[in-house]
Coordinates of C-alpha atoms in Angstrom, one line a residue:
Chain A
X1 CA 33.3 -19.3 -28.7
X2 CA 30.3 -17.6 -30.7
X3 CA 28.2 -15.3 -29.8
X4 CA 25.1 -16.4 -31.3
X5 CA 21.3 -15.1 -32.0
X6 CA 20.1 -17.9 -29.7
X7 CA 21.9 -16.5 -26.9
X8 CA 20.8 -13.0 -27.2
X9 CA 17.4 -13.8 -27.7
X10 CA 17.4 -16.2 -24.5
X11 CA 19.0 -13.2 -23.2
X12 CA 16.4 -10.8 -23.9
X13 CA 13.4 -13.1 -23.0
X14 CA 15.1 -13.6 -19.6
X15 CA 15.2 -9.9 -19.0
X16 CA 11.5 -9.7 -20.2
X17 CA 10.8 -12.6 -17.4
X18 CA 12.5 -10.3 -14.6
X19 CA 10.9 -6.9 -15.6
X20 CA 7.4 -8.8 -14.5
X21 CA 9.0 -8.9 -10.6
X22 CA 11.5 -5.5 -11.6
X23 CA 8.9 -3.1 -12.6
X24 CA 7.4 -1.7 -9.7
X25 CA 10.7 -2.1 -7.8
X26 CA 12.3 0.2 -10.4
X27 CA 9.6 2.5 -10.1
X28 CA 9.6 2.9 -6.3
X29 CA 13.7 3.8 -7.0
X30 CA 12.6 6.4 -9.6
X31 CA 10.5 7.9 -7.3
X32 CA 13.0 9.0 -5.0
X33 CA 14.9 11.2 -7.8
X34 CA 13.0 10.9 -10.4
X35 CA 9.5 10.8 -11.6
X36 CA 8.7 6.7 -10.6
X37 CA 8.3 5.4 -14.4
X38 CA 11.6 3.4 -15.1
X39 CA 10.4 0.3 -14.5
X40 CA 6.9 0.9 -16.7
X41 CA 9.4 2.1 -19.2
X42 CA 11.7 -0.3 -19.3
X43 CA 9.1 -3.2 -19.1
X44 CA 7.6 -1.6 -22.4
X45 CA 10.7 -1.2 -24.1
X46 CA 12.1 -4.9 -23.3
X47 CA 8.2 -6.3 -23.7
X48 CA 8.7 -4.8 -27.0
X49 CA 12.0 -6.2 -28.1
X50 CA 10.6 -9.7 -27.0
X51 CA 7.9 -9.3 -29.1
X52 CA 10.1 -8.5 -31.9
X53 CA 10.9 -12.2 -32.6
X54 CA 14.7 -11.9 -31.8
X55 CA 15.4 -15.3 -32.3
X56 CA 14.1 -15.4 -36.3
X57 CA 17.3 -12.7 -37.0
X58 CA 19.2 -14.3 -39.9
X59 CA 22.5 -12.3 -38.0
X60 CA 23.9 -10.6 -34.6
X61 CA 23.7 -7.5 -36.4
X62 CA 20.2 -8.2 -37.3
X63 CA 19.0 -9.1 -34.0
X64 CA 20.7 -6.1 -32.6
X65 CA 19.0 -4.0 -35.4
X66 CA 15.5 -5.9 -34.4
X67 CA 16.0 -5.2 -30.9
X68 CA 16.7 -1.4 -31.8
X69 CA 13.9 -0.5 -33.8
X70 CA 11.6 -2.4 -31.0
X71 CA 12.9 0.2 -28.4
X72 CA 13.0 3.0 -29.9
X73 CA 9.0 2.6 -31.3
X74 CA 8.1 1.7 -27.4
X75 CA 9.4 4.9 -25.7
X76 CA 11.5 8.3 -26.5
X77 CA 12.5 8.4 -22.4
X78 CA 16.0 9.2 -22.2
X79 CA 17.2 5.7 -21.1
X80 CA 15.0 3.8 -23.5
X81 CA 16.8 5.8 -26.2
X82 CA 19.7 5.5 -25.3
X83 CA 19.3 1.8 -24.8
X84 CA 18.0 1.4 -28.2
X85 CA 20.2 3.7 -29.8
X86 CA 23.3 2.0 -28.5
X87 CA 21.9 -1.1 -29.8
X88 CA 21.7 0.4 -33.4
X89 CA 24.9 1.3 -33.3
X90 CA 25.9 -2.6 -32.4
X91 CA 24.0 -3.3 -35.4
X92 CA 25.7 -1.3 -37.7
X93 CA 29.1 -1.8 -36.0
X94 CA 28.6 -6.2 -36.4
X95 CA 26.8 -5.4 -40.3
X96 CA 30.0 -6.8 -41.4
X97 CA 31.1 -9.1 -39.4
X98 CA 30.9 -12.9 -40.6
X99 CA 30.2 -14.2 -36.7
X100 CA 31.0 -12.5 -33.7
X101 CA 32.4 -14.1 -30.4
X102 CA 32.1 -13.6 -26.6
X103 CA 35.8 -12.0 -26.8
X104 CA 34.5 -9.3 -29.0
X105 CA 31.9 -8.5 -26.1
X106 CA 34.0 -6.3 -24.3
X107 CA 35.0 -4.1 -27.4
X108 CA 30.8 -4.0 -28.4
X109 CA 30.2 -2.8 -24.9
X110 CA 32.6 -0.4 -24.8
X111 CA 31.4 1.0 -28.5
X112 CA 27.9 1.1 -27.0
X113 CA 28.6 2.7 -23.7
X114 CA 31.2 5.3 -26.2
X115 CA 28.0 6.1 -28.3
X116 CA 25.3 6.5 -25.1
X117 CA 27.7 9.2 -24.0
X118 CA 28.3 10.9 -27.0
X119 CA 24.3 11.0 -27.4
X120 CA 23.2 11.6 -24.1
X121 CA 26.4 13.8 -23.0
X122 CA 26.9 12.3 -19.8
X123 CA 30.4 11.3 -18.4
X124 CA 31.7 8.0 -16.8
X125 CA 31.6 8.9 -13.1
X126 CA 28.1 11.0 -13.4
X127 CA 26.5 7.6 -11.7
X128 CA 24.3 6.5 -14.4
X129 CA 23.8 3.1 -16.3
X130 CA 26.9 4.2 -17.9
X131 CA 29.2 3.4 -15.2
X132 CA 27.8 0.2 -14.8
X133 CA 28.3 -0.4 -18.4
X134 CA 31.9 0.3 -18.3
X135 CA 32.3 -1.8 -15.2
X136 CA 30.7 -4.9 -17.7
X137 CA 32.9 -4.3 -20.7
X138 CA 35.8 -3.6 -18.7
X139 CA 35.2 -7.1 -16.6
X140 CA 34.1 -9.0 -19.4
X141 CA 37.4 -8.6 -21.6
X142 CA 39.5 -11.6 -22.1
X143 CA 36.3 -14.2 -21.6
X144 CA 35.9 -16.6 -24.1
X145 CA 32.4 -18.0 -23.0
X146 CA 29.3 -17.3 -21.4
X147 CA 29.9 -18.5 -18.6
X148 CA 33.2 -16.4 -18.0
X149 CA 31.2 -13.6 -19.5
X150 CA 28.6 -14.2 -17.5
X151 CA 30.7 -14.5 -13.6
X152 CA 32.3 -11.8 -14.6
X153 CA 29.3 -9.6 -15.7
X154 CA 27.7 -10.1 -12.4
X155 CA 30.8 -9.4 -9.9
X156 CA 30.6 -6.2 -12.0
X157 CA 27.4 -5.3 -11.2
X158 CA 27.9 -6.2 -8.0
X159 CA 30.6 -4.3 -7.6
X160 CA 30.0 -1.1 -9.3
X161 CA 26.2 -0.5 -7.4
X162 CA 27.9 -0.8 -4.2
X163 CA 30.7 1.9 -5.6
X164 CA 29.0 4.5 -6.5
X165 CA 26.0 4.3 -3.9
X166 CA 27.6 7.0 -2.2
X167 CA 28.6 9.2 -4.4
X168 CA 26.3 11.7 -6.1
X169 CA 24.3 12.1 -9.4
X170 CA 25.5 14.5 -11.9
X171 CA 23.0 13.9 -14.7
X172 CA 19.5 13.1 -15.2
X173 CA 16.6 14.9 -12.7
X174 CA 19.0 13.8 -10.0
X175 CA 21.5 16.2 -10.6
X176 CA 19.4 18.8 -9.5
X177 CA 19.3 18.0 -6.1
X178 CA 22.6 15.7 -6.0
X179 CA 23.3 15.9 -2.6
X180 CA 19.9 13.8 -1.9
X181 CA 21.3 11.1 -4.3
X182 CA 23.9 10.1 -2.4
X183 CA 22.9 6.8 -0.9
X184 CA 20.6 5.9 -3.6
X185 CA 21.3 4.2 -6.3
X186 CA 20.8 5.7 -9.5
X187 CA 17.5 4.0 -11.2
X188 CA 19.0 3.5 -14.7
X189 CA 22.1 2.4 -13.1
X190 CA 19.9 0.1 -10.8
X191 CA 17.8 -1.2 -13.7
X192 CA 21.2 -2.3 -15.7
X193 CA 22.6 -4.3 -12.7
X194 CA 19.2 -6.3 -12.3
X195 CA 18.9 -7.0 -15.9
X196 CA 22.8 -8.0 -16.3
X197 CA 22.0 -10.1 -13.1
X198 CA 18.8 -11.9 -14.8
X199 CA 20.4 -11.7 -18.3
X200 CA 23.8 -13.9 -16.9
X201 CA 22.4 -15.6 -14.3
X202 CA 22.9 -19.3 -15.4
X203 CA 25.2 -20.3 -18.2
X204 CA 24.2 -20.1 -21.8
X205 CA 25.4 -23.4 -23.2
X206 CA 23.0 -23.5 -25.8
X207 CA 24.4 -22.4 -29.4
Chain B
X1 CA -5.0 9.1 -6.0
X2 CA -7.8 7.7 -7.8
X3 CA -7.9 8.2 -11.6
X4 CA -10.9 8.4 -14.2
X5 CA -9.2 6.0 -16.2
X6 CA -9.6 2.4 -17.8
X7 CA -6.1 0.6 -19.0
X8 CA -3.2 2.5 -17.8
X9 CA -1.7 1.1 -21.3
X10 CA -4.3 3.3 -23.3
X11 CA -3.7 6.7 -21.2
X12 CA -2.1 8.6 -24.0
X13 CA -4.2 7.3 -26.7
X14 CA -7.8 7.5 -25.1
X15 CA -7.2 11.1 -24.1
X16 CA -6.0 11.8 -27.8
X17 CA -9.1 10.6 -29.3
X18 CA -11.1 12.6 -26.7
X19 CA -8.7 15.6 -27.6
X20 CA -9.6 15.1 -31.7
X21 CA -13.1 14.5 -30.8
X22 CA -13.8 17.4 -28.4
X23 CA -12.0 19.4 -30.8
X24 CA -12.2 19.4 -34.7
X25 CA -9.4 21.7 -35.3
X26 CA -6.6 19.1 -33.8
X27 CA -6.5 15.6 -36.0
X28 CA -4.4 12.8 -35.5
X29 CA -1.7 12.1 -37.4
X30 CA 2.0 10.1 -37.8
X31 CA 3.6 7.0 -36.6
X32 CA 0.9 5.0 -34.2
X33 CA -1.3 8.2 -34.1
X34 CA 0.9 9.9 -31.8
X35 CA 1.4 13.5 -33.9
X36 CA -1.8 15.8 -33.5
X37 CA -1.2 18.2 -36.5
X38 CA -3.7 21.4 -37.6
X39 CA -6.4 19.3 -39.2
X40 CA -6.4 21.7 -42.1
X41 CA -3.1 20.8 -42.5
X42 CA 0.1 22.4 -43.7
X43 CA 0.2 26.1 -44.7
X44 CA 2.2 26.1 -47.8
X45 CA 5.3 28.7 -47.8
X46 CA 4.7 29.3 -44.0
X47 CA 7.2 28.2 -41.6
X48 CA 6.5 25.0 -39.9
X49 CA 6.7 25.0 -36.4
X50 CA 7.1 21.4 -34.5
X51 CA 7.5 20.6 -30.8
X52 CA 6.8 17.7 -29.1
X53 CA 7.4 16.0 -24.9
X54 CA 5.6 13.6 -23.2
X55 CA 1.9 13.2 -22.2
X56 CA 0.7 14.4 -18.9
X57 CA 0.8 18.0 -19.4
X58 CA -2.2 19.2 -21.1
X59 CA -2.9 21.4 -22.2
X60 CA 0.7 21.7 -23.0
X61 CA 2.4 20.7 -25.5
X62 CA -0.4 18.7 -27.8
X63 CA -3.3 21.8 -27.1
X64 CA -1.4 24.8 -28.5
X65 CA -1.4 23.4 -31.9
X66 CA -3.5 25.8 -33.6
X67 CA -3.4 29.1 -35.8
X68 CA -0.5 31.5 -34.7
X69 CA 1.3 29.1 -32.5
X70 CA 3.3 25.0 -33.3
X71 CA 2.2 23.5 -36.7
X72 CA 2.2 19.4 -35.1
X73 CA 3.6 17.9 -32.0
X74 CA 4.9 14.5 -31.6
X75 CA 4.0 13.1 -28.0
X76 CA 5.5 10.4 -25.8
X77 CA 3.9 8.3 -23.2
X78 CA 3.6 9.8 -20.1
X79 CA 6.4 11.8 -18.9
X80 CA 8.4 10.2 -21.7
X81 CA 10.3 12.0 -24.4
X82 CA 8.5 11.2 -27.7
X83 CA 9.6 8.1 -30.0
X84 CA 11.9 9.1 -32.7
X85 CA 9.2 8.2 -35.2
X86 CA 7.1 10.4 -33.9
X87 CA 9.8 13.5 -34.1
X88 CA 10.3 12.2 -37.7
X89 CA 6.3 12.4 -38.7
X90 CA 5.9 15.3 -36.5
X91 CA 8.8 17.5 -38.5
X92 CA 7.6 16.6 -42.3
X93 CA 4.3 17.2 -41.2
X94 CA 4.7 20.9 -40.5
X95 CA 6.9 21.5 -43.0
X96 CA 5.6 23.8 -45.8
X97 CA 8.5 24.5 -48.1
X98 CA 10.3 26.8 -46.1
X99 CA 11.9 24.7 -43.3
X100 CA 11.0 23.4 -40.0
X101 CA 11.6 24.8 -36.3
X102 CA 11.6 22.9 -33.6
X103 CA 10.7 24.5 -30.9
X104 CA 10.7 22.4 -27.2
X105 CA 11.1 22.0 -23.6
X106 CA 15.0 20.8 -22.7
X107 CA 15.1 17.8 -21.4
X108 CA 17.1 14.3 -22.5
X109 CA 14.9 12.0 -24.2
X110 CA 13.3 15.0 -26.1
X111 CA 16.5 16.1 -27.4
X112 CA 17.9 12.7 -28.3
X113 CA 15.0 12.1 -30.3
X114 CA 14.6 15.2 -32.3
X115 CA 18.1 15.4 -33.0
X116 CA 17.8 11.8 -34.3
X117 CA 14.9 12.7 -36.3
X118 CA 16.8 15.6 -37.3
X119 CA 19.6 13.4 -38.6
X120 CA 17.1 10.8 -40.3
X121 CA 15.6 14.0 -42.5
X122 CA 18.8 15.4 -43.7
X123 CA 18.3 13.3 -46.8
X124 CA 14.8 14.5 -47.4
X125 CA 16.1 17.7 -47.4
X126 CA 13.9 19.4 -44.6
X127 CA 15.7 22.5 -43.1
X128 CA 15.4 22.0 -39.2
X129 CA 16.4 24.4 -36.7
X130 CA 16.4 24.0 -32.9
X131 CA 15.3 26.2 -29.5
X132 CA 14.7 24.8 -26.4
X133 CA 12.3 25.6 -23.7
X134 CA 14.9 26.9 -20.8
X135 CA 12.7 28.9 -18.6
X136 CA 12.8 27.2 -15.2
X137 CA 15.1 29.3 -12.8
X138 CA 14.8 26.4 -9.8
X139 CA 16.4 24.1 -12.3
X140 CA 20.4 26.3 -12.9
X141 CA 21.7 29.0 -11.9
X142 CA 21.6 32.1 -13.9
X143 CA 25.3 31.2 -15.7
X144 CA 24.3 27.9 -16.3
X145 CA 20.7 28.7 -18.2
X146 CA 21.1 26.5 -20.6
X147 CA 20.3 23.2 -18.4
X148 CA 17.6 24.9 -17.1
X149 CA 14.2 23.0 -18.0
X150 CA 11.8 23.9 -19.9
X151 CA 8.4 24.7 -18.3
X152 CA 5.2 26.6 -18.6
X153 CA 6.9 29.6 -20.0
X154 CA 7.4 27.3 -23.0
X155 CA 3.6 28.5 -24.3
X156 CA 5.2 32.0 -24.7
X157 CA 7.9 31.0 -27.2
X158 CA 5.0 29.1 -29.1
X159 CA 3.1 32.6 -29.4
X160 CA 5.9 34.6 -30.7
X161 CA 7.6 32.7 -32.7
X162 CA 3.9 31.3 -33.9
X163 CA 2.9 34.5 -34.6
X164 CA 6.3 35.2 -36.8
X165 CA 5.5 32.1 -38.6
X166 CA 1.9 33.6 -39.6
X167 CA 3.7 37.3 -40.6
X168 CA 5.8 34.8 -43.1
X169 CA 9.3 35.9 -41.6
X170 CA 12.2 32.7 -42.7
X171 CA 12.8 29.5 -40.9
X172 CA 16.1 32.2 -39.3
X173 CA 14.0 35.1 -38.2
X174 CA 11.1 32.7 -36.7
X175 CA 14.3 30.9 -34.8
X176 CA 15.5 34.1 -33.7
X177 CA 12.3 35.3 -32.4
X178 CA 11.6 31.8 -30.8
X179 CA 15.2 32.4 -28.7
X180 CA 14.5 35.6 -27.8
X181 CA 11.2 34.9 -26.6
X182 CA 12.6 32.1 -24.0
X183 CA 15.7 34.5 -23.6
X184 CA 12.8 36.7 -21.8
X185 CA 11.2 33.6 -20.3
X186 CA 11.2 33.3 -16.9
X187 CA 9.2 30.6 -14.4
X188 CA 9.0 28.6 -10.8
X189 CA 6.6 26.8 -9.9
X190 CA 5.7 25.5 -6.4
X191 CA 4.3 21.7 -4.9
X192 CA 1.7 21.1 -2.3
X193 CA 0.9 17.5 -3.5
X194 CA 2.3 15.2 -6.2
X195 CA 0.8 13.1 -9.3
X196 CA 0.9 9.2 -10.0
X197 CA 1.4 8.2 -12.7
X198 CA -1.3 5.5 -14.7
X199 CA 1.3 2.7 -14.7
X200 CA 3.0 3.2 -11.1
X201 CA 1.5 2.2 -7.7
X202 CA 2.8 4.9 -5.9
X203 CA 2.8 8.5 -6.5
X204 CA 6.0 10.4 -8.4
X205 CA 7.3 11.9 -4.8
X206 CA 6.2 12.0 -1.3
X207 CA 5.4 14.8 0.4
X208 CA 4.2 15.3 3.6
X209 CA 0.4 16.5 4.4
X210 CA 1.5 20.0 5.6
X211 CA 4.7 20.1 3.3
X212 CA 5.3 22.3 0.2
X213 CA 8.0 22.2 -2.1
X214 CA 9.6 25.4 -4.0
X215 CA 11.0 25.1 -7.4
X216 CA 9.6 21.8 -8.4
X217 CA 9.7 20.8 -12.0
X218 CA 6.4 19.5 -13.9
X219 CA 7.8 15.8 -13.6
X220 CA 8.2 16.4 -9.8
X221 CA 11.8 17.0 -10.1
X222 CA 13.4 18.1 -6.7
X223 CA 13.1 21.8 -5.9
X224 CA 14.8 24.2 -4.1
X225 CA 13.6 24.2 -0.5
X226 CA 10.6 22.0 1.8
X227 CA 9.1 23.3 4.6
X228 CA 5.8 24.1 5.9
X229 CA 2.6 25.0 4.0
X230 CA 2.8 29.0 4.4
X231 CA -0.1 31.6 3.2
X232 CA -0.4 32.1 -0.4
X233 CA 0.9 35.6 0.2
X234 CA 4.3 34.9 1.3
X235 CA 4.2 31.9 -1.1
X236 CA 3.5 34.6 -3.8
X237 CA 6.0 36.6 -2.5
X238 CA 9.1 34.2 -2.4
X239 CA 7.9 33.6 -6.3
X240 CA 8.4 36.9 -7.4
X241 CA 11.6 37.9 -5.4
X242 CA 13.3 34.9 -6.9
X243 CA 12.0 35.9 -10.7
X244 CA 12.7 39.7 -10.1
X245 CA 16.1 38.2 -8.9
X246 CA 16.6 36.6 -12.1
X247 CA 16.1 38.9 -14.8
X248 CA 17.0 38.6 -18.5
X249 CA 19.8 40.8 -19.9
X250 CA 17.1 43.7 -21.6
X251 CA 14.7 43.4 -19.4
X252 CA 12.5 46.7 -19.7
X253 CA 9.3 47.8 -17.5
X254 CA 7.0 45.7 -19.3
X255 CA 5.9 41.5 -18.7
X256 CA 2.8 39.3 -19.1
X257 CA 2.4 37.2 -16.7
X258 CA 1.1 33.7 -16.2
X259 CA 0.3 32.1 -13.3
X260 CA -0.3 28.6 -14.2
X261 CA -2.4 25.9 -12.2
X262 CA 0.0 22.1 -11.7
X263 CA -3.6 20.4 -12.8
X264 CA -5.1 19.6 -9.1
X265 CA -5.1 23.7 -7.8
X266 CA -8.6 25.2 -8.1
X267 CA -8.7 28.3 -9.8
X268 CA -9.7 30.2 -7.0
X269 CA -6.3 29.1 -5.4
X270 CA -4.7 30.7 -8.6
X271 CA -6.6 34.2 -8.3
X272 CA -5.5 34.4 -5.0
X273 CA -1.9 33.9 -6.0
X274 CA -2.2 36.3 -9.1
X275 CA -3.7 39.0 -6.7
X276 CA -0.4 38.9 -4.5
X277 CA 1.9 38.7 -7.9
X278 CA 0.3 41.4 -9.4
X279 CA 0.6 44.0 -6.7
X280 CA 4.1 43.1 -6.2
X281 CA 4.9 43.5 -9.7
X282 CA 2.9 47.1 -9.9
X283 CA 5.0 47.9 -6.5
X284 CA 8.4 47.0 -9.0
X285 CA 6.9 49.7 -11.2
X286 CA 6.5 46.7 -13.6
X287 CA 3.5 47.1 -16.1
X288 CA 1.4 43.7 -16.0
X289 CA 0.0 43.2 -20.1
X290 CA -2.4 40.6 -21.0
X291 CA -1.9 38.3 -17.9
X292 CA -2.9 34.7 -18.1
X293 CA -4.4 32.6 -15.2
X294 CA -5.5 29.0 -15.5
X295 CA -4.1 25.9 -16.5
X296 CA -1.7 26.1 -19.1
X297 CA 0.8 23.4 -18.7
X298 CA 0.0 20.9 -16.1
X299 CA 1.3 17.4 -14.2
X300 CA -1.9 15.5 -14.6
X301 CA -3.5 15.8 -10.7
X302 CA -0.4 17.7 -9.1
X303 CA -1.4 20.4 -7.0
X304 CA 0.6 23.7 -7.1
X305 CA 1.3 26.5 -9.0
X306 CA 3.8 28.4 -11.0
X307 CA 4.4 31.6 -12.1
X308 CA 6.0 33.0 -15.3
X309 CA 7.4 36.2 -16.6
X310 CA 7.3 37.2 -19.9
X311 CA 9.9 40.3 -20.6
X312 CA 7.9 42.6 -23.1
X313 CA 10.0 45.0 -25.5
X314 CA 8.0 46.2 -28.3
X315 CA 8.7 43.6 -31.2
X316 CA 7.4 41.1 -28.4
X317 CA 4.6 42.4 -27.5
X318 CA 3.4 43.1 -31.0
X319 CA 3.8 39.2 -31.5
X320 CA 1.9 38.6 -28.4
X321 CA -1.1 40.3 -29.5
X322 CA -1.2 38.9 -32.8
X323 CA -4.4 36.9 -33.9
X324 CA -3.7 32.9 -32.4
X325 CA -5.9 30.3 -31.7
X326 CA -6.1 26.8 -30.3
X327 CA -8.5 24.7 -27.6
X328 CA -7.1 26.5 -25.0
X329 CA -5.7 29.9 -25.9
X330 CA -7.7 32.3 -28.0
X331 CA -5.8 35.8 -28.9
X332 CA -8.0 38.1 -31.3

């Protein structure tokens, strides 16, 4: 089935809804390793993109390339960049592409998680949002739907928080004092399972 | 932590027009105001010198733009890495002809978006070169100094390689003398209390009333050690054994030293601590040349202190003393 403008942009104003209960919760996570902004960040940067009229882009590219340029005006943080970046790189990736389909998700996730560690030079098993990443594309590969996409995105999630709250951080502020991080989830990590959860909570039938 | 402010949304931009207001020689300039540039603009045929980071700091890194030291800065929101756009404005804006340096504290988003920026002017034909701001000893050990972060020894690099700028050396030699001068950099800094920041409820860390914390970074980034408040002396003390333990490669008998309020520390606090640092660098048989004491480079209502060394040898000292001027730093 299609992937569709629609979906993303129900997508995105579903992750706006959940920053308004997310924010400070992602900030009091900061806090412990960090310096307690994620959540303001992240409700700037995703406030932005849902002010960015997703659901007018003529394309998937385009909506990617919408929701790009909206992030990377709200915030230079290192996860808002990245964020935004990796959507740019969708964009230009899908420029192409005459529709794009939920089977192609995990292949777009996997490009996108590729090009946030080849910008931010962190490695898969550094406990950041990029291990939850590859935990979604990896789950996500062989669904046809949303709402395969969808269960499977959210056992992920589940899943991979639980995995690596023991282990320690290797990157970010974290890694300076890893041996406190273990135990504590990782805020960018912890931000990408929340939004995934809010983002594929009920199936998008709508195309 | 109560804060002089109105909307935590209009933090950055509120101070900036009090900045350009209070002082005439800083204008703002760029994508959504958020490069403050020498409001006599570009020096044509000089090296342009850009940095940039994220708000929260003052005076670094916005207040050092000025005569002898970085051209423009591009600034983020509040402990946030600057937009691209911003990195983009902030690098034509200082350029002059002869290229651009960009000259910056290391740490992720600020990287990401001036090398982005970087990549966006390669068409426009703007020579950029990189140093980062690597002075932090708490933050890697000394065979891993490149991940170290950039802190308040960062305003040193700004002076020399400022000052090479103004001599009209090339975009190389100003990027050598930039390296070398944060090659020679060394700080720590030390936490009594933390900051909040405008949008959070809570402060960045929690420390307890009779708690300090050594090593901590200007973001509140975890140290090395927490224990017990302690006298400034042997606070002092610890400082300067772990610089003096950490010494660049041709180090002489020389340094400046700074010893740099975290934005909440009264200055008394700070003349007490200098007092300590200075007799236990004239007991190393270290000569002490123009020292600084105030607040340089600040977390917003943190309280603490650090303390930088700057490694003279002659070609830096000459820079050192060479004319500069901005709001807050005034060499003649």
């Amino acid at each position: 089935m299609e992937l569709t403008v629609f979906q993303i942009a129900e997508g995105v104003s579903r992750a706006a809804r959940a920053m308004a209960g997310l924010e400070q919760e992602l900030n009091a996570a900061d806090a412990k390793l960090g310096d307690g902004d994620t959540g303001s960040m992240l409700a700037r940067v995703i406030g932005a993109m849902a002010a960015s009229e997703p659901q007018a882009a003529g394309s998937v590219s385009d909506v990617f390339g919408r929701l790009a340029r909206a992030g990377m005006s709200a915030t230079g943080s290192s996860l808002g960049t990245l964020f935004a970046s990796s959507l740019l790189g969708l964009s230009k990736q899908t420029r192409e592409w005459e529709r794009v389909d939920w089977e192609d998700l995990s292949s777009l996730l996997a490009a996108a998680r590729d090009g946030m560690m080849a910008r931010g030079n962190a490695k898969l098993g550094d406990k950041t949002v990029l291990d939850a990443l590859d935990a979604v594309a990896a789950a996500v590969a062989g669904e046809v739907d949303a709402e395969g996409a969808a269960r499977a995105a959210r056992e992920a999630v589940d899943r991979v928080i639980l995995e690596f709250r023991g282990r320690p951080c290797r990157m970010g502020r974290a890694k300076f004092f890893a041996e406190k991080s273990v135990g504590l989830d990782d805020p960018g990590m912890l931000a990408f399972v929340a939004l995934t959860k809010a983002v594929a909570e009920l199936p998008q039938n709508a195309t | 932590m109560k804060k002089l402010i109105n909307d935590p949304a209009h933090y950055v931009d509120e101070a900036l027009d009090g900045l350009t207001l209070a002082f005439p020689s800083l204008a703002r300039d760029g994508a959504a105001g958020r490069v403050i540039r020498r409001a006599e603009g570009v020096t044509s045929g000089k090296v342009g010198i850009a940095s940039g980071g994220g708000f929260g700091h003052l005076p670094l890194f916005t207040g050092y733009v000025g005569r002898g030291l970085i051209d423009t800065c591009s600034i983020g929101n509040v402990f946030e890495g600057p937009n691209i756009d911003s990195c983009v404005d902030a690098i034509r804006l200082a350029d002059g002809g002869r290229g651009v340096l960009r000259l910056y504290g290391n740490y992720g988003g600020d990287r990401m978006n001036f090398d982005m920026a970087g990549e966006v002017l390669e068409d426009e034909g703007i020579r950029c070169t990189t140093v980062l701001g690597t002075d932090d000893i708490a933050s890697g050990g000394p065979d891993e100094i490149g991940r170290r972060r950039g802190v308040a020894g960062l305003i040193y690099a700004y002076k020399a390689a400022g000052a090479s700028a103004d001599r009209g050396a090339d975009l190389e030699e100003v990027t050598r003398v930039a390296a070398k001068a944060v090659a020679a950099t060394r700080t720590i800094g030390v936490g009594l209390a933390p900051c909040r920041l405008p949008s959070a409820a809570k402060p960045s860390f929690e420390l307890a009333e009779d708690e300090i914390e050594m090593g901590i970074g200007i973001h509140g980034e975890p140290g090395i050690w927490r224990d017990r408040l302690r006298p400034a002396d042997a606070i002092a003390d610890e400082m300067v054994d772990r610089l003096l333990a950490d010494l660049p490669a041709h180090a002489g008998s020389e340094v400046s030293v700074l010893v740099n309020g975290l934005g909440a520390t009264p200055l008394e606090e700070l003349f007490i601590l200098y007092r300590r640092v200075r007799k236990r660098l004239d007991d190393a048989r270290l000569n002490v040349f123009q020292p600084l004491v105030g607040n340089y480079v600040t977390s917003m209502e943190m309280q603490g202190a650090s303390v930088s060394l700057f490694h003279l040898d002659e070609e830096l000292k000459t820079l050192l003393c060479a004319p500069a001027e901005c709001p807050f730093w005034r060499v003649s």
